[in-house]
Short mmCIF file of C-alpha atoms and ligand atoms in Angstrom, two decimals:
data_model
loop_
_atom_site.label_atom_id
_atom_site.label_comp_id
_atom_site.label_asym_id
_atom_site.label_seq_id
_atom_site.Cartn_x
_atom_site.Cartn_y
_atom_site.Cartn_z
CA UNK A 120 -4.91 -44.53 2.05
CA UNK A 121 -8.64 -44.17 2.03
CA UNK A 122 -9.93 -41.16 4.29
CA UNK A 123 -11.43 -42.20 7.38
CA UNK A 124 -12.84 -38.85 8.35
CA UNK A 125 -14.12 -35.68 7.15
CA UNK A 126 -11.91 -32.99 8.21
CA UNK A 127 -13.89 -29.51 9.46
CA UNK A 128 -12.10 -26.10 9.42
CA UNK A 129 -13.44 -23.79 12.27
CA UNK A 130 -12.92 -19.91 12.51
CA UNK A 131 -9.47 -18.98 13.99
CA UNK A 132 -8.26 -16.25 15.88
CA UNK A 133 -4.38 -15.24 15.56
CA UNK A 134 -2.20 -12.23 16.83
CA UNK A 135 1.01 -11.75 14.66
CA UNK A 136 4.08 -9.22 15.22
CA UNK A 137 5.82 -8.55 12.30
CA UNK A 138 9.35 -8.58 11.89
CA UNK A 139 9.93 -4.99 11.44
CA UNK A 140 13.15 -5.53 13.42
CA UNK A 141 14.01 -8.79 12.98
CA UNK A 142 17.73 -10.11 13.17
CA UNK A 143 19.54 -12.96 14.28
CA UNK A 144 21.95 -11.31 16.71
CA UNK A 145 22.51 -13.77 19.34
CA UNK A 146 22.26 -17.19 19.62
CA UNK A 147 19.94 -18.89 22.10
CA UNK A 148 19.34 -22.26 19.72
CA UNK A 149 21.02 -24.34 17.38
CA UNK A 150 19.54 -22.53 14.53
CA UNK A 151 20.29 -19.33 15.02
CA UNK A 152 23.89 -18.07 13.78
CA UNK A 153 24.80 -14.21 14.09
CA UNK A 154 27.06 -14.42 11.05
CA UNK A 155 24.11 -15.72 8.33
CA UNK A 156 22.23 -12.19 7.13
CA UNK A 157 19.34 -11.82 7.71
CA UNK A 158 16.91 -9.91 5.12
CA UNK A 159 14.94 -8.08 6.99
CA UNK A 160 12.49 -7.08 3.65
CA UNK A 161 12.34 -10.47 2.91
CA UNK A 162 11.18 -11.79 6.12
CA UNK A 163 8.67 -8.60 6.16
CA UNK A 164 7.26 -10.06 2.86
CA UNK A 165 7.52 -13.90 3.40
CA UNK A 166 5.48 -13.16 7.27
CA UNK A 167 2.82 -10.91 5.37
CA UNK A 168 2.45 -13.55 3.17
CA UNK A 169 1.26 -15.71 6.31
CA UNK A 170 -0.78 -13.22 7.33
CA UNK A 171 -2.58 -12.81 4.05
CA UNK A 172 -3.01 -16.99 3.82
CA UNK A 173 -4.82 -16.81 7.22
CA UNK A 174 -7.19 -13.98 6.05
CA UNK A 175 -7.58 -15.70 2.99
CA UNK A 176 -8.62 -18.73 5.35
CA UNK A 177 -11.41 -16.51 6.89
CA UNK A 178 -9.40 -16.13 10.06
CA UNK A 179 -9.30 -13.21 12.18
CA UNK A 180 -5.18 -11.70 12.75
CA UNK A 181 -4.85 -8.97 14.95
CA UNK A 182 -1.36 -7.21 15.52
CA UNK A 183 0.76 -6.49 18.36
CA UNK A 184 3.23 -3.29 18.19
CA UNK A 185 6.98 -4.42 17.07
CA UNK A 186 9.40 -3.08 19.78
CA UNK A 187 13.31 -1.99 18.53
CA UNK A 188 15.77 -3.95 20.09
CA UNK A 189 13.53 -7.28 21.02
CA UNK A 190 14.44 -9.01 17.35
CA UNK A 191 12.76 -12.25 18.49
CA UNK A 192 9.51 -10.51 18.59
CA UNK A 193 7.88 -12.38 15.34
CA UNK A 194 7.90 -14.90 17.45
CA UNK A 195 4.56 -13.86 18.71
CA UNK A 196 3.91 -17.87 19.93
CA UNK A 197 6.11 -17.40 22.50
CA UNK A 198 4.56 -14.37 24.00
CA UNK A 199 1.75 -16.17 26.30
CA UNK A 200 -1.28 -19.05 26.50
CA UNK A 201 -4.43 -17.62 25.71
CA UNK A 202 -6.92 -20.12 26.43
CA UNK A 203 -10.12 -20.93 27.93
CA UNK A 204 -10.86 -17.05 28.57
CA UNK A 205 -7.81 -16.76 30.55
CA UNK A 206 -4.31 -15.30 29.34
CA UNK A 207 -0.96 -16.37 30.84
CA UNK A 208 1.96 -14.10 30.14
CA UNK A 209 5.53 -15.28 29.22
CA UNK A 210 8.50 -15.40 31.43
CA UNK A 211 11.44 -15.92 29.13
CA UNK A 212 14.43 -18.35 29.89
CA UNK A 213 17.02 -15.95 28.09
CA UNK A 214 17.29 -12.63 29.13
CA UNK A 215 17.58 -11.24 25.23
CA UNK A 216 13.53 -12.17 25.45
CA UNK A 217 12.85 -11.18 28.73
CA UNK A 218 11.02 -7.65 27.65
CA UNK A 219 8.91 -8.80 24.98
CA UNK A 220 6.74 -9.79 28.09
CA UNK A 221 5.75 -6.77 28.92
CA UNK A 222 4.15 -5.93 25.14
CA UNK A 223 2.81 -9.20 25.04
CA UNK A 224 1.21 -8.35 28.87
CA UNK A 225 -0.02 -5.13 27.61
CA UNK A 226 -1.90 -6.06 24.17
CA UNK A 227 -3.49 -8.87 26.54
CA UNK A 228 -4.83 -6.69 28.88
CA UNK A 229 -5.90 -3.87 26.28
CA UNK A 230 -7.54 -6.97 24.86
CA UNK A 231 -9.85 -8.00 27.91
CA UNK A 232 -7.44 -11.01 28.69
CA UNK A 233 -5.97 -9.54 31.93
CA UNK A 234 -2.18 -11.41 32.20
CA UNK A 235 -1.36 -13.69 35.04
CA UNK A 236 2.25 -14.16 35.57
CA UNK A 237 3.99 -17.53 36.39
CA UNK A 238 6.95 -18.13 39.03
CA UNK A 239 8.49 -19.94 36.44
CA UNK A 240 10.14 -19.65 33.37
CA UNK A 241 6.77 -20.44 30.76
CA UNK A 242 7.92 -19.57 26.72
CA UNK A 243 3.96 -19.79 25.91
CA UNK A 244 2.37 -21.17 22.80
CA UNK A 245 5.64 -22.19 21.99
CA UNK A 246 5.70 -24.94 24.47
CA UNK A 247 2.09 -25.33 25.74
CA UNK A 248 -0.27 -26.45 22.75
CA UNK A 249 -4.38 -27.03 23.45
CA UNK A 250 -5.95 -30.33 22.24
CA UNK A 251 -9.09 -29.95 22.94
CA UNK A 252 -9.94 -29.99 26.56
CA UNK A 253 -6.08 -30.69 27.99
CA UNK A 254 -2.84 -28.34 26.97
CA UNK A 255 0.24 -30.21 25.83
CA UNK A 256 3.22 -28.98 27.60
CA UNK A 257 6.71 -29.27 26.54
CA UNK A 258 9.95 -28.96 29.13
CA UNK A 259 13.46 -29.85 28.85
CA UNK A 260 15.19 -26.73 27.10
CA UNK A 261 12.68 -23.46 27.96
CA UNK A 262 9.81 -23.77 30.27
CA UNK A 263 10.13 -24.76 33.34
CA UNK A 264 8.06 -28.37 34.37
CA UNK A 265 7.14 -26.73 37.33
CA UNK A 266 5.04 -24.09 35.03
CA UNK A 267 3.04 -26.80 34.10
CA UNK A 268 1.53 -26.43 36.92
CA UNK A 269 1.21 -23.00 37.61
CA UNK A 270 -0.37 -22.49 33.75
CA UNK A 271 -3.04 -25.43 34.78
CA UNK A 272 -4.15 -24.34 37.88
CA UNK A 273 -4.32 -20.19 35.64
CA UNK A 274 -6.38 -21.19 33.42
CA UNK A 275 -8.06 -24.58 34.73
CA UNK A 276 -6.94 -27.17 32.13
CA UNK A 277 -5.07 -30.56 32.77
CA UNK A 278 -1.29 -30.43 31.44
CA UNK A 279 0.08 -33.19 29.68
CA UNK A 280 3.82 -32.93 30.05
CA UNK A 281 6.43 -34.18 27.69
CA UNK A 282 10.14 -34.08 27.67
CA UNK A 283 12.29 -32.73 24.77
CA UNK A 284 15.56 -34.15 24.57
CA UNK A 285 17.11 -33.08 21.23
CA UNK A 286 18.35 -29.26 21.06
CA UNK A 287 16.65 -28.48 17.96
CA UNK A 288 13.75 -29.12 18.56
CA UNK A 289 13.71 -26.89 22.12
CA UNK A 290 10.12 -25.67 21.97
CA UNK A 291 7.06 -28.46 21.73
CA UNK A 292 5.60 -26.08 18.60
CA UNK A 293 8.93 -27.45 16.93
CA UNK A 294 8.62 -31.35 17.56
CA UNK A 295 4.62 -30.90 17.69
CA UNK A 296 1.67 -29.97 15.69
CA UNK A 297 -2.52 -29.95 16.85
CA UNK A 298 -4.09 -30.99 13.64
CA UNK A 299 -7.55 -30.78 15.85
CA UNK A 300 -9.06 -31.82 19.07
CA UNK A 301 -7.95 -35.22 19.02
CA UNK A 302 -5.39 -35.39 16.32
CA UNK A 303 -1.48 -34.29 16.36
CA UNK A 304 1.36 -35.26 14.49
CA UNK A 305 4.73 -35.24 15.90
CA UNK A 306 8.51 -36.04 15.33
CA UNK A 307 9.51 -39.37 18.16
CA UNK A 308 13.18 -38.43 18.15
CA UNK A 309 12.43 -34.97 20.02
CA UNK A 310 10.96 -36.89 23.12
CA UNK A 311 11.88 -39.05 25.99
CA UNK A 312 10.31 -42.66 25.74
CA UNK A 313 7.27 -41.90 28.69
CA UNK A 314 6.51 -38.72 26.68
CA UNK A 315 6.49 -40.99 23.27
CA UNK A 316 4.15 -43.76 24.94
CA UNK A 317 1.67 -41.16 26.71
CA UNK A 318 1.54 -39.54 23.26
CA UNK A 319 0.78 -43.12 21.54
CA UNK A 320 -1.97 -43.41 24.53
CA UNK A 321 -3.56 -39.83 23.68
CA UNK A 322 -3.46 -39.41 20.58
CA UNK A 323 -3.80 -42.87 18.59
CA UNK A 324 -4.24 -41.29 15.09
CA UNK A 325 -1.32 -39.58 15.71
CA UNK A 326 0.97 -38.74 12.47
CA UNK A 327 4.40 -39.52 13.34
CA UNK A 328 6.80 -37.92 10.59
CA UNK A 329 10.06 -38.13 8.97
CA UNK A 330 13.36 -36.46 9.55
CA UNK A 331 13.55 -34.64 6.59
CA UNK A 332 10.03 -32.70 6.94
CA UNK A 333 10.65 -32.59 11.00
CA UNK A 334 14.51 -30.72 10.04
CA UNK A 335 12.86 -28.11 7.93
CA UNK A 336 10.37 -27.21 11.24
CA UNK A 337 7.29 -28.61 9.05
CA UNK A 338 5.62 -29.46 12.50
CA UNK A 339 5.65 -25.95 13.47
CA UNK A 340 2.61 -25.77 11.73
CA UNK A 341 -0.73 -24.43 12.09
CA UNK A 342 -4.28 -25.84 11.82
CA UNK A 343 -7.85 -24.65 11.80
CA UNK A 344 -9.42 -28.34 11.63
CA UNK A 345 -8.88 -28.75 7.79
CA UNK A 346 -5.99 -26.72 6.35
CA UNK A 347 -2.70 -26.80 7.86
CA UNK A 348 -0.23 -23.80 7.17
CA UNK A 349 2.96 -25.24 7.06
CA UNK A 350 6.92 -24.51 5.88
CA UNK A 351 6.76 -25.60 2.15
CA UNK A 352 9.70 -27.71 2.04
CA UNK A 353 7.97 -30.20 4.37
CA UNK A 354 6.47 -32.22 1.21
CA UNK A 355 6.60 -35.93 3.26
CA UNK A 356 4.40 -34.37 5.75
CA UNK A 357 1.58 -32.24 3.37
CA UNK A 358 1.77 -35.43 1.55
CA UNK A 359 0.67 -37.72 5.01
CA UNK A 360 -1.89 -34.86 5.68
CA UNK A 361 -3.77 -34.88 2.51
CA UNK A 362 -4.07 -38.83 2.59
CA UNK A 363 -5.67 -38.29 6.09
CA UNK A 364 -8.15 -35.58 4.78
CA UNK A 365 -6.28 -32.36 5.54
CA UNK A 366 -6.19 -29.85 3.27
CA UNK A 367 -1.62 -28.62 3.47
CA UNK A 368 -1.14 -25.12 2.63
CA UNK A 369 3.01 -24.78 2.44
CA UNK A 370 4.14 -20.93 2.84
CA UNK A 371 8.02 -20.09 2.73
CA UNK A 372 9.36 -18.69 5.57
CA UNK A 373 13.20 -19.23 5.01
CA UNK A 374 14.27 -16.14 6.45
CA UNK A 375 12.47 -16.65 10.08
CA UNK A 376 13.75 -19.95 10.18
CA UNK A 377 17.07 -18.50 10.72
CA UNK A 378 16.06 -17.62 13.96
CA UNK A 379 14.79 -21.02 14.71
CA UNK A 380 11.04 -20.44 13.95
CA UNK A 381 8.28 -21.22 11.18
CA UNK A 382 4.96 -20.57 10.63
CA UNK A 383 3.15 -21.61 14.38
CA UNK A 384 5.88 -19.73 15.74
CA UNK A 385 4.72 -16.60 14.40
CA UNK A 386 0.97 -17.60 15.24
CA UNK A 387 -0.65 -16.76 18.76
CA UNK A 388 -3.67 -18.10 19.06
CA UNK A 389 -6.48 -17.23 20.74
CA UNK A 390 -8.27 -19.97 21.97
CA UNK A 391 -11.85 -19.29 23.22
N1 LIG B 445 14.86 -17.24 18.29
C1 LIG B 445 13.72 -17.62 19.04
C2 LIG B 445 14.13 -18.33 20.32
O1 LIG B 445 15.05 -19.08 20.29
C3 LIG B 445 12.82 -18.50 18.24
C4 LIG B 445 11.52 -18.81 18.90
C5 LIG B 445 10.67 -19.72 18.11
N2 LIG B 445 9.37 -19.79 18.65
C6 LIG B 445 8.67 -20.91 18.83
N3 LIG B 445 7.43 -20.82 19.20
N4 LIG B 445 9.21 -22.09 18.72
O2 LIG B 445 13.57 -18.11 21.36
#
């Protein structure tokens, strides 16, 4: 396939949590299983190995404080929306998440992004995605639709909502990636019919891809315009974004993904 477009990598910001305390000890999704170990070392190394490809990047990561006893915490995705100079703080579905709001509320406002708090349940980054000018929000397993709202009207940014409907993919970050401003690729199975057709009506260069690289969470990827950090194993996928002009960089992170998460999962970003 001949490249259409040059592809342009901008600056990123990220916050990260590492897994200092990381376990799978409940189940809240079809991935998780509290009777697989877990390697706690190994997810330390494979999650500073993501760190270390972003900085290699030229991207700035800043940290937020593991807490004991909150072993979803990598998940740092999930902690909030930063976007458009305004911060939204989670409010988790399952109550085994529920306190990881309050360190996610207080590195915000530390930060300068002073936290507003939603009615509803709202699992952040990991189900409200900016392209561009309008967030993509995801509902059907975690947030709440009628968050949508709430996180539009906080930070003053049309919502584009779209229904989930298969249980593994229960965040959008899962089923969805934002290659840039106008460009996402995405897994059709994991969404209700409207949801499929307004994404076909948004997004006409979408990248719609396979089961294979969509079962090993390749879409929960990240992008800064040009190279797109995503799970190694999702080959079909790197090989659709290098013929249209990205750049794939696959990391392993085989040990988070027993907790239902990959590499966007662990990535807040911090969109200005
Ligand atoms: N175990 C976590 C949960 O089920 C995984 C969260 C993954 N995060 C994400 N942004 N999809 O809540």
């Amino acid at each position: 396939m001949p490249l259409r477009v040059s592809r342009t990598p901008t600056i990123r910001h990220y916050v990260m949590t590492a897994p200092t305390f990381f376990s799978v000890e409940y189940a809240i999704n079809p991935w998780m299983d509290p009777t697989t170990p877990v390697d706690t070392h190994r997810a330390l190394d494979q999650w500073d190995a993501l760190r270390r490809t972003y900085k290699e990047l030229g991207h700035t990561v800043e940290l937020v404080e593991p807490v004991a006893g909150l072993p979803d915490m990598v998940y740092a995705a999930n902690g909030g929306v930063l976007v458009n100079g305004k911060a939204v703080v989670a409010r988790f579905a399952h109550p085994q998440r529920a306190a990881e709001s309050d360190a996610y509320a207080e590195w915000m406002s530390r930060h300068g992004y002073p936290p507003v708090r939603t009615e509803h349940v709202n699992e952040g980054q990991g189900d409200f995605l900016a392209a561009g000018r309008i967030l993509l929000g995801g509902h059907g397993f975690r947030t709440d639709i009628r968050a949508h709202r709430e996180i539009a009207r906080a930070v003053g940014m049309p919502v584009v909502s779209l229904r989930l409907v298969d249980p593994r993919f229960y965040h959008l970050d899962t089923a969805l990636t934002v290659l840039d401003d106008s460009t996402v690729a995405y897994y059709p199975p994991a969404f209700d019919a409207p949801s499929c057709h307004r994404l076909r009506e948004v997004f006409p260069d979408a990248l719609e891809v396979a089961d294979a690289d969509a079962h090993v969470l390749g879409l929960n990827a990240v992008s800064d315009g040009y190279h797109v950090v995503l799970p190694a194993a999702a080959t079909g996928f790197a090989a659709q974004l290098r013929a249209a002009g990205f750049r794939p960089v696959g990391v392993d992170l085989s040990e988070l993904l027993k907790g239902g998460g990959s590499v966007k999962c662990c990535t807040l970003e911090v969109h200005s």
